[in-house]
Amino acid sequence: MVRAAVLPAVGAPLEITDIALPEPGPGRVRIRLAAAGVCHSDLSLTDGTMRVPVPAVLGHEGAGTVVSVGEGVTHVAPGDGAVLNWAPSCGQCHHCLLGEVWLCASALSGVGAVHARTADGTPLHPGLNVAAFAEETVVAANCVLPAPDGIPLTDAALLGCAVLTGYGAVHHSARVREGETVVVFGVGGVGLAVLQSARIAGASTVVAVDVSPEKEELARAAGATDYLVASATTAKDVRRLTGGHGADVAVECVGRAVTIRTAWESTRRGGRTTVVGIGGKDQQVTFNALELFHWGRTLSGCVYGNCDPARDLPVIAEHVRAGRFDLGGLVTERISLDGIPAAFDTMIAGRGGRALIVFP
């Protein structure tokens, strides 16, 4: 039995309880978690914005130590450090064969499986494949990436979602070039990773936008040259800070229609807007045909940073080891499993960056 955070039903409060976790069968790996990040996607599972089978063990951003492996697993062994990959690619579907592994048709095929059971025998699903809100988890082998050398596992947990997403949004989706201007909407865990990545890409002006004035210090430490508290004049304010033209690139990390529209309006003519935030179906964004023609802007979605974790994790790790990327700069709170509900409340209130669950 291990302790875990279980979502019993959509809209229900999380339950921190003991679950019965099986030993790994063929092609599976058991991992003892060192840390797990609390991501907005986990919150989106609790309120039904993203739908997965329930009851489920939540958590998809984590790292830990391999405890045991099932038959056929050769790329990791007991005692190895591991980073969890919540969206593994199959390598065989249409998108994988195109090299777009972040769009793999089978990436979430494991969420319907029985992951564990409650003390009374109720079957539990793995919320986003890896069920990282638990002392230990059992996952498919393709959900396990060897942990990069020289990075503590408690820090490496952030690589599995926030950092890959933020880094990829800048380098793969928006393709920020040296000297360009960037505006980032939303200074949470992913937004902070975007800011650091824009700095690494050589952006000349990096404007951070958030509803909370208290996040300015966080944003500037991550690489923001300017900070704006979101308002009705945000787009005009961004143009003022970027020579009157607007930013070359806007990255939206909130997932709200008004923020997406403002991000688009904040870019220059011919600029690029990348939407990272996950919004609900009720968040409708509208444009008229004339403005689409006149402004010549590009608006694109971004899934998991358009990353290939196996390719990008070593690159990001080198930035971390070289001191260019500060993983600790994303974390504003270190908590236990029991602190997850309060971390959700903090997120809803728009405060702080990443909350990190640290296991004893």
Coordinates of C-alpha atoms in Angstrom, one line a residue:
M1 CA 0.0 0.0 0.0
V2 CA 1.2 3.5 -0.8
R3 CA -0.3 6.9 -0.2
A4 CA -1.7 8.7 -3.2
A5 CA -4.0 11.6 -4.2
V6 CA -7.2 10.2 -5.7
L7 CA -9.8 12.1 -7.7
P8 CA -13.0 10.0 -6.9
A9 CA -15.2 11.9 -9.4
V10 CA -15.2 15.0 -11.6
G11 CA -15.9 18.0 -9.3
A12 CA -15.2 16.0 -6.1
P13 CA -12.4 17.0 -3.7
L14 CA -9.2 15.0 -3.8
E15 CA -8.7 12.2 -1.3
I16 CA -5.3 11.5 0.1
T17 CA -5.5 7.8 0.8
D18 CA -3.7 4.4 0.7
I19 CA -3.9 2.5 -2.6
A20 CA -2.8 -1.0 -3.5
L21 CA -0.2 -0.8 -6.3
P22 CA 0.7 -4.0 -8.3
E23 CA 4.2 -5.1 -9.1
P24 CA 5.3 -4.3 -12.6
G25 CA 4.3 -6.8 -15.3
P26 CA 6.0 -7.2 -18.7
G27 CA 7.1 -3.9 -20.2
R28 CA 6.3 -1.9 -17.0
V29 CA 8.4 -0.1 -14.4
R30 CA 7.8 0.7 -10.7
I31 CA 9.2 4.0 -9.5
R32 CA 9.5 5.6 -6.1
L33 CA 8.8 9.3 -6.5
A34 CA 11.2 11.9 -5.3
A35 CA 9.1 14.9 -6.3
A36 CA 6.0 15.8 -8.4
G37 CA 4.9 19.2 -9.7
V38 CA 1.3 20.4 -9.3
C39 CA 0.3 21.6 -12.8
H40 CA -2.8 23.4 -14.0
S41 CA -3.6 20.4 -16.2
D42 CA -4.2 18.4 -12.9
L43 CA -6.7 21.1 -11.9
S44 CA -8.3 20.8 -15.4
L45 CA -8.9 17.1 -14.7
T46 CA -10.6 17.8 -11.4
D47 CA -13.1 20.2 -13.0
G48 CA -13.7 18.3 -16.2
T49 CA -12.0 20.7 -18.6
M50 CA -9.9 17.7 -19.6
R51 CA -11.7 14.3 -19.5
V52 CA -10.2 11.1 -18.3
P53 CA -11.7 8.0 -16.7
V54 CA -12.3 8.3 -12.9
P55 CA -11.7 7.5 -10.1
A56 CA -8.0 8.3 -10.9
V57 CA -4.7 9.0 -9.3
L58 CA -3.6 12.4 -10.6
G59 CA -0.2 13.8 -11.2
H60 CA 1.8 13.8 -14.5
E61 CA 5.0 15.8 -13.8
G62 CA 7.5 13.8 -11.7
A63 CA 10.8 12.1 -11.2
G64 CA 12.1 9.3 -8.9
T65 CA 14.1 6.2 -8.6
V66 CA 13.4 2.9 -10.3
V67 CA 12.4 0.2 -7.8
S68 CA 11.8 -2.7 -10.1
V69 CA 11.2 -3.5 -13.7
G70 CA 9.1 -6.1 -15.6
E71 CA 10.2 -8.5 -18.2
G72 CA 11.5 -6.9 -21.4
V73 CA 12.5 -3.5 -19.8
T74 CA 16.2 -2.9 -20.6
H75 CA 16.7 0.9 -20.8
V76 CA 16.4 1.4 -17.0
A77 CA 17.3 -0.8 -14.0
P78 CA 16.6 -0.7 -10.3
G79 CA 18.4 2.2 -8.7
D80 CA 18.4 4.4 -11.8
G81 CA 16.9 7.9 -11.7
A82 CA 14.0 8.5 -14.0
V83 CA 11.8 11.3 -15.3
L84 CA 8.2 10.5 -16.1
N85 CA 6.9 11.2 -19.6
W86 CA 3.1 11.5 -19.4
A87 CA 2.6 11.6 -23.2
P88 CA 4.7 8.8 -24.7
S89 CA 4.8 8.3 -28.5
C90 CA 4.0 5.0 -30.2
G91 CA 6.4 5.7 -33.1
Q92 CA 3.9 4.1 -35.6
C93 CA 0.9 6.3 -36.0
H94 CA 0.5 8.9 -38.8
H95 CA 1.8 11.8 -36.7
C96 CA 4.7 9.9 -35.3
L97 CA 5.8 8.9 -38.8
L98 CA 5.7 12.6 -39.7
G99 CA 8.0 13.3 -36.8
E100 CA 5.2 15.0 -34.8
V101 CA 5.5 12.8 -31.8
W102 CA 3.8 15.3 -29.5
L103 CA 0.6 14.7 -31.5
C104 CA 0.8 10.9 -31.1
A105 CA -2.6 9.3 -31.5
S106 CA -1.9 6.8 -28.8
A107 CA -0.2 9.1 -26.3
L108 CA -3.1 8.8 -23.8
S109 CA -4.1 5.3 -24.6
G110 CA -3.1 4.1 -21.1
V111 CA -5.5 6.3 -19.1
G112 CA -8.3 3.8 -19.3
A113 CA -6.2 1.0 -17.8
V114 CA -6.6 -0.2 -14.1
H115 CA -3.6 1.3 -12.4
A116 CA -4.2 0.4 -8.8
R117 CA -7.0 -0.3 -6.3
T118 CA -8.3 1.4 -3.2
A119 CA -8.4 -0.5 0.1
D120 CA -11.9 -1.7 -0.6
G121 CA -10.9 -2.9 -4.1
T122 CA -12.2 -0.1 -6.2
P123 CA -10.2 0.1 -9.5
L124 CA -8.3 3.3 -10.1
H125 CA -7.0 4.8 -13.4
P126 CA -3.8 6.7 -14.0
G127 CA -5.0 10.3 -14.6
L128 CA -2.5 11.2 -17.3
N129 CA -0.7 7.9 -17.7
V130 CA 1.8 8.2 -14.9
A131 CA -0.1 8.8 -11.6
A132 CA 2.7 10.9 -10.1
F133 CA 0.7 12.1 -7.0
A134 CA 1.8 9.0 -5.1
E135 CA 4.7 7.7 -3.1
E136 CA 5.2 5.1 -5.8
T137 CA 3.8 4.4 -9.2
V138 CA 3.9 1.7 -11.9
V139 CA 4.0 2.9 -15.5
A140 CA 4.6 1.7 -19.0
A141 CA 8.3 1.5 -19.9
N142 CA 7.9 4.2 -22.7
C143 CA 6.7 6.6 -19.9
V144 CA 10.2 6.4 -18.4
L145 CA 13.1 8.6 -19.4
P146 CA 16.5 8.2 -17.8
A147 CA 17.2 11.1 -15.5
P148 CA 19.9 13.5 -16.7
D149 CA 23.2 13.3 -14.9
G150 CA 24.0 16.0 -12.4
I151 CA 20.5 17.2 -11.7
P152 CA 18.8 16.3 -8.4
L153 CA 15.7 14.3 -8.9
T154 CA 13.6 16.8 -6.9
D155 CA 14.5 19.4 -9.5
A156 CA 14.3 17.0 -12.5
A157 CA 10.6 16.4 -11.7
L158 CA 9.9 19.8 -13.4
L159 CA 11.4 18.6 -16.6
G160 CA 8.5 16.3 -17.3
C161 CA 6.0 18.9 -18.1
A162 CA 6.5 22.6 -17.2
V163 CA 10.1 22.9 -18.6
L164 CA 9.6 20.8 -21.8
T165 CA 6.4 22.7 -22.5
G166 CA 7.9 26.1 -21.9
Y167 CA 11.1 25.4 -23.7
G168 CA 9.4 23.9 -26.6
A169 CA 6.9 26.7 -26.9
V170 CA 9.8 29.1 -27.5
H171 CA 12.2 27.0 -29.5
H172 CA 9.8 24.7 -31.5
S173 CA 6.4 26.4 -31.8
A174 CA 7.2 30.1 -31.8
R175 CA 10.8 29.6 -32.9
V176 CA 12.0 32.7 -31.2
R177 CA 15.1 34.2 -32.9
E178 CA 17.9 36.2 -31.3
G179 CA 17.0 39.8 -31.0
E180 CA 13.2 39.3 -31.3
T181 CA 10.7 40.7 -28.8
V182 CA 8.5 38.3 -26.8
V183 CA 5.5 38.8 -24.5
V184 CA 4.4 36.0 -22.2
F185 CA 0.9 35.9 -20.7
G186 CA 0.6 34.0 -17.4
V187 CA 3.5 33.7 -14.9
G188 CA 2.8 30.3 -13.5
G189 CA 5.2 27.3 -13.7
V190 CA 5.0 27.1 -17.5
G191 CA 5.1 30.8 -18.0
L192 CA 8.2 31.0 -15.9
A193 CA 9.8 28.3 -18.1
V194 CA 8.8 30.3 -21.2
L195 CA 10.5 33.4 -19.8
Q196 CA 13.7 31.6 -19.1
S197 CA 13.6 29.9 -22.5
A198 CA 13.0 33.3 -24.2
R199 CA 16.1 34.6 -22.5
I200 CA 18.1 31.6 -23.6
A201 CA 16.9 32.2 -27.2
G202 CA 18.4 35.7 -27.0
A203 CA 15.2 37.7 -27.1
S204 CA 15.9 41.4 -26.7
T205 CA 12.7 42.5 -24.9
V206 CA 10.7 40.0 -22.8
V207 CA 7.4 41.3 -21.4
A208 CA 5.6 39.3 -18.7
V209 CA 1.9 39.8 -18.2
D210 CA -0.1 38.5 -15.3
V211 CA -3.2 39.5 -13.2
S212 CA -1.1 39.5 -10.0
P213 CA 1.3 42.4 -9.3
E214 CA 3.0 40.2 -6.7
K215 CA 4.6 38.0 -9.5
E216 CA 6.8 40.8 -10.9
E217 CA 9.9 39.8 -8.9
L218 CA 9.4 36.1 -10.0
A219 CA 9.0 37.2 -13.7
R220 CA 12.1 39.5 -13.7
A221 CA 14.2 36.8 -12.1
A222 CA 13.2 34.4 -14.9
G223 CA 14.2 36.9 -17.6
A224 CA 11.5 39.4 -18.0
T225 CA 12.7 42.9 -18.9
D226 CA 9.3 44.4 -18.3
Y227 CA 6.2 43.5 -16.3
L228 CA 2.6 44.4 -16.9
V229 CA -0.4 43.8 -14.7
A230 CA -3.2 42.6 -17.1
S231 CA -5.7 45.3 -18.0
A232 CA -7.9 46.5 -20.8
T233 CA -4.9 48.4 -22.3
T234 CA -2.4 45.5 -22.2
A235 CA -2.1 45.2 -26.0
K236 CA -1.4 49.0 -26.3
D237 CA 1.1 48.7 -23.4
V238 CA 3.0 45.9 -25.1
R239 CA 3.2 48.0 -28.3
R240 CA 4.6 50.9 -26.3
L241 CA 7.3 48.6 -24.9
T242 CA 8.2 47.2 -28.3
G243 CA 8.8 50.3 -30.4
G244 CA 5.2 50.9 -31.2
H245 CA 5.0 47.8 -33.4
G246 CA 4.0 45.0 -31.0
A247 CA 5.9 41.9 -30.0
D248 CA 7.4 39.6 -32.6
V249 CA 6.1 36.7 -30.5
A250 CA 3.4 36.2 -27.9
V251 CA 3.1 33.1 -25.8
E252 CA -0.3 32.5 -24.0
C253 CA -0.1 30.3 -21.0
V254 CA -3.5 30.8 -19.5
G255 CA -6.1 29.2 -21.8
R256 CA -8.8 32.0 -21.7
A257 CA -10.4 33.5 -24.7
V258 CA -9.8 37.1 -23.6
T259 CA -6.1 36.3 -23.0
I260 CA -5.6 34.6 -26.3
R261 CA -7.3 37.5 -28.1
T262 CA -5.1 40.0 -26.2
A263 CA -1.9 38.0 -27.0
W264 CA -2.8 38.0 -30.7
E265 CA -3.5 41.8 -30.6
S266 CA -0.1 42.3 -28.8
T267 CA 1.9 41.0 -31.7
R268 CA 3.2 43.1 -34.6
R269 CA 1.9 42.8 -38.1
G270 CA 3.2 39.5 -39.3
G271 CA 3.9 38.4 -35.7
R272 CA 3.4 34.9 -34.1
T273 CA 1.1 33.9 -31.3
T274 CA 1.5 30.5 -29.6
V275 CA -1.3 29.2 -27.4
V276 CA 0.0 26.9 -24.6
G277 CA -2.8 27.3 -22.1
I278 CA -5.6 24.7 -22.0
G279 CA -9.0 26.3 -22.1
G280 CA -12.5 24.9 -22.0
K281 CA -14.9 24.5 -24.9
D282 CA -16.8 27.5 -23.7
Q283 CA -13.8 29.8 -24.4
Q284 CA -14.6 31.0 -27.9
V285 CA -12.1 33.2 -29.6
T286 CA -13.4 35.3 -32.6
F287 CA -11.7 37.1 -35.5
N288 CA -13.1 38.9 -38.5
A289 CA -11.9 38.1 -42.0
L290 CA -10.5 41.5 -42.7
E291 CA -8.2 41.7 -39.7
L292 CA -6.9 38.2 -40.4
F293 CA -5.8 39.5 -43.8
H294 CA -4.6 42.9 -42.8
W295 CA -2.4 41.9 -39.8
G296 CA -0.9 38.8 -41.4
R297 CA -0.4 37.2 -37.9
T298 CA 0.0 33.5 -37.2
L299 CA -2.0 31.9 -34.4
S300 CA -1.0 28.3 -33.5
G301 CA -1.7 25.8 -30.8
C302 CA 1.1 24.1 -28.9
V303 CA 0.9 20.6 -27.4
Y304 CA 3.6 19.6 -24.9
G305 CA 5.8 22.3 -26.3
N306 CA 5.9 20.5 -29.7
C307 CA 8.7 18.5 -28.0
D308 CA 10.2 15.1 -28.5
P309 CA 11.2 14.4 -24.9
A310 CA 13.9 11.9 -25.8
R311 CA 15.5 14.6 -28.0
D312 CA 14.9 17.7 -26.0
L313 CA 15.5 16.5 -22.4
P314 CA 19.3 16.2 -22.9
V315 CA 19.4 19.7 -24.5
I316 CA 17.5 21.2 -21.6
A317 CA 19.6 19.4 -19.1
E318 CA 22.8 20.9 -20.6
H319 CA 21.2 24.4 -20.1
V320 CA 20.5 23.5 -16.5
R321 CA 24.0 22.2 -15.8
A322 CA 25.5 25.3 -17.5
G323 CA 23.5 27.6 -15.2
R324 CA 21.4 29.0 -18.1
F325 CA 18.2 27.5 -16.8
D326 CA 17.3 27.6 -13.1
L327 CA 14.8 24.9 -12.3
G328 CA 14.5 26.1 -8.7
G329 CA 13.3 29.5 -10.1
L330 CA 10.0 27.9 -11.1
V331 CA 9.2 26.6 -7.6
T332 CA 7.4 28.9 -5.1
E333 CA 6.2 26.3 -2.6
R334 CA 7.4 22.8 -1.5
I335 CA 4.6 20.7 -0.1
S336 CA 3.6 17.2 0.9
L337 CA 0.7 15.1 -0.7
D338 CA -1.6 16.6 1.9
G339 CA -0.9 20.1 0.5
I340 CA -2.2 19.5 -3.0
P341 CA -5.8 20.8 -2.4
A342 CA -4.3 24.1 -1.0
A343 CA -2.0 24.3 -4.0
F344 CA -5.0 24.0 -6.3
D345 CA -6.6 26.9 -4.4
T346 CA -3.5 29.0 -4.7
M347 CA -3.5 28.3 -8.5
I348 CA -7.1 29.2 -8.8
A349 CA -6.4 32.5 -7.0
G350 CA -3.6 33.2 -9.5
R351 CA -0.8 33.2 -6.9
G352 CA 2.7 31.7 -7.1
G353 CA 4.6 29.6 -9.6
R354 CA 5.0 25.9 -9.3
A355 CA 4.1 24.0 -6.2
L356 CA 6.4 21.0 -5.8
I357 CA 5.5 17.9 -3.8
V358 CA 8.6 16.5 -2.2
F359 CA 8.5 13.0 -0.9
P360 CA 10.4 11.9 2.2

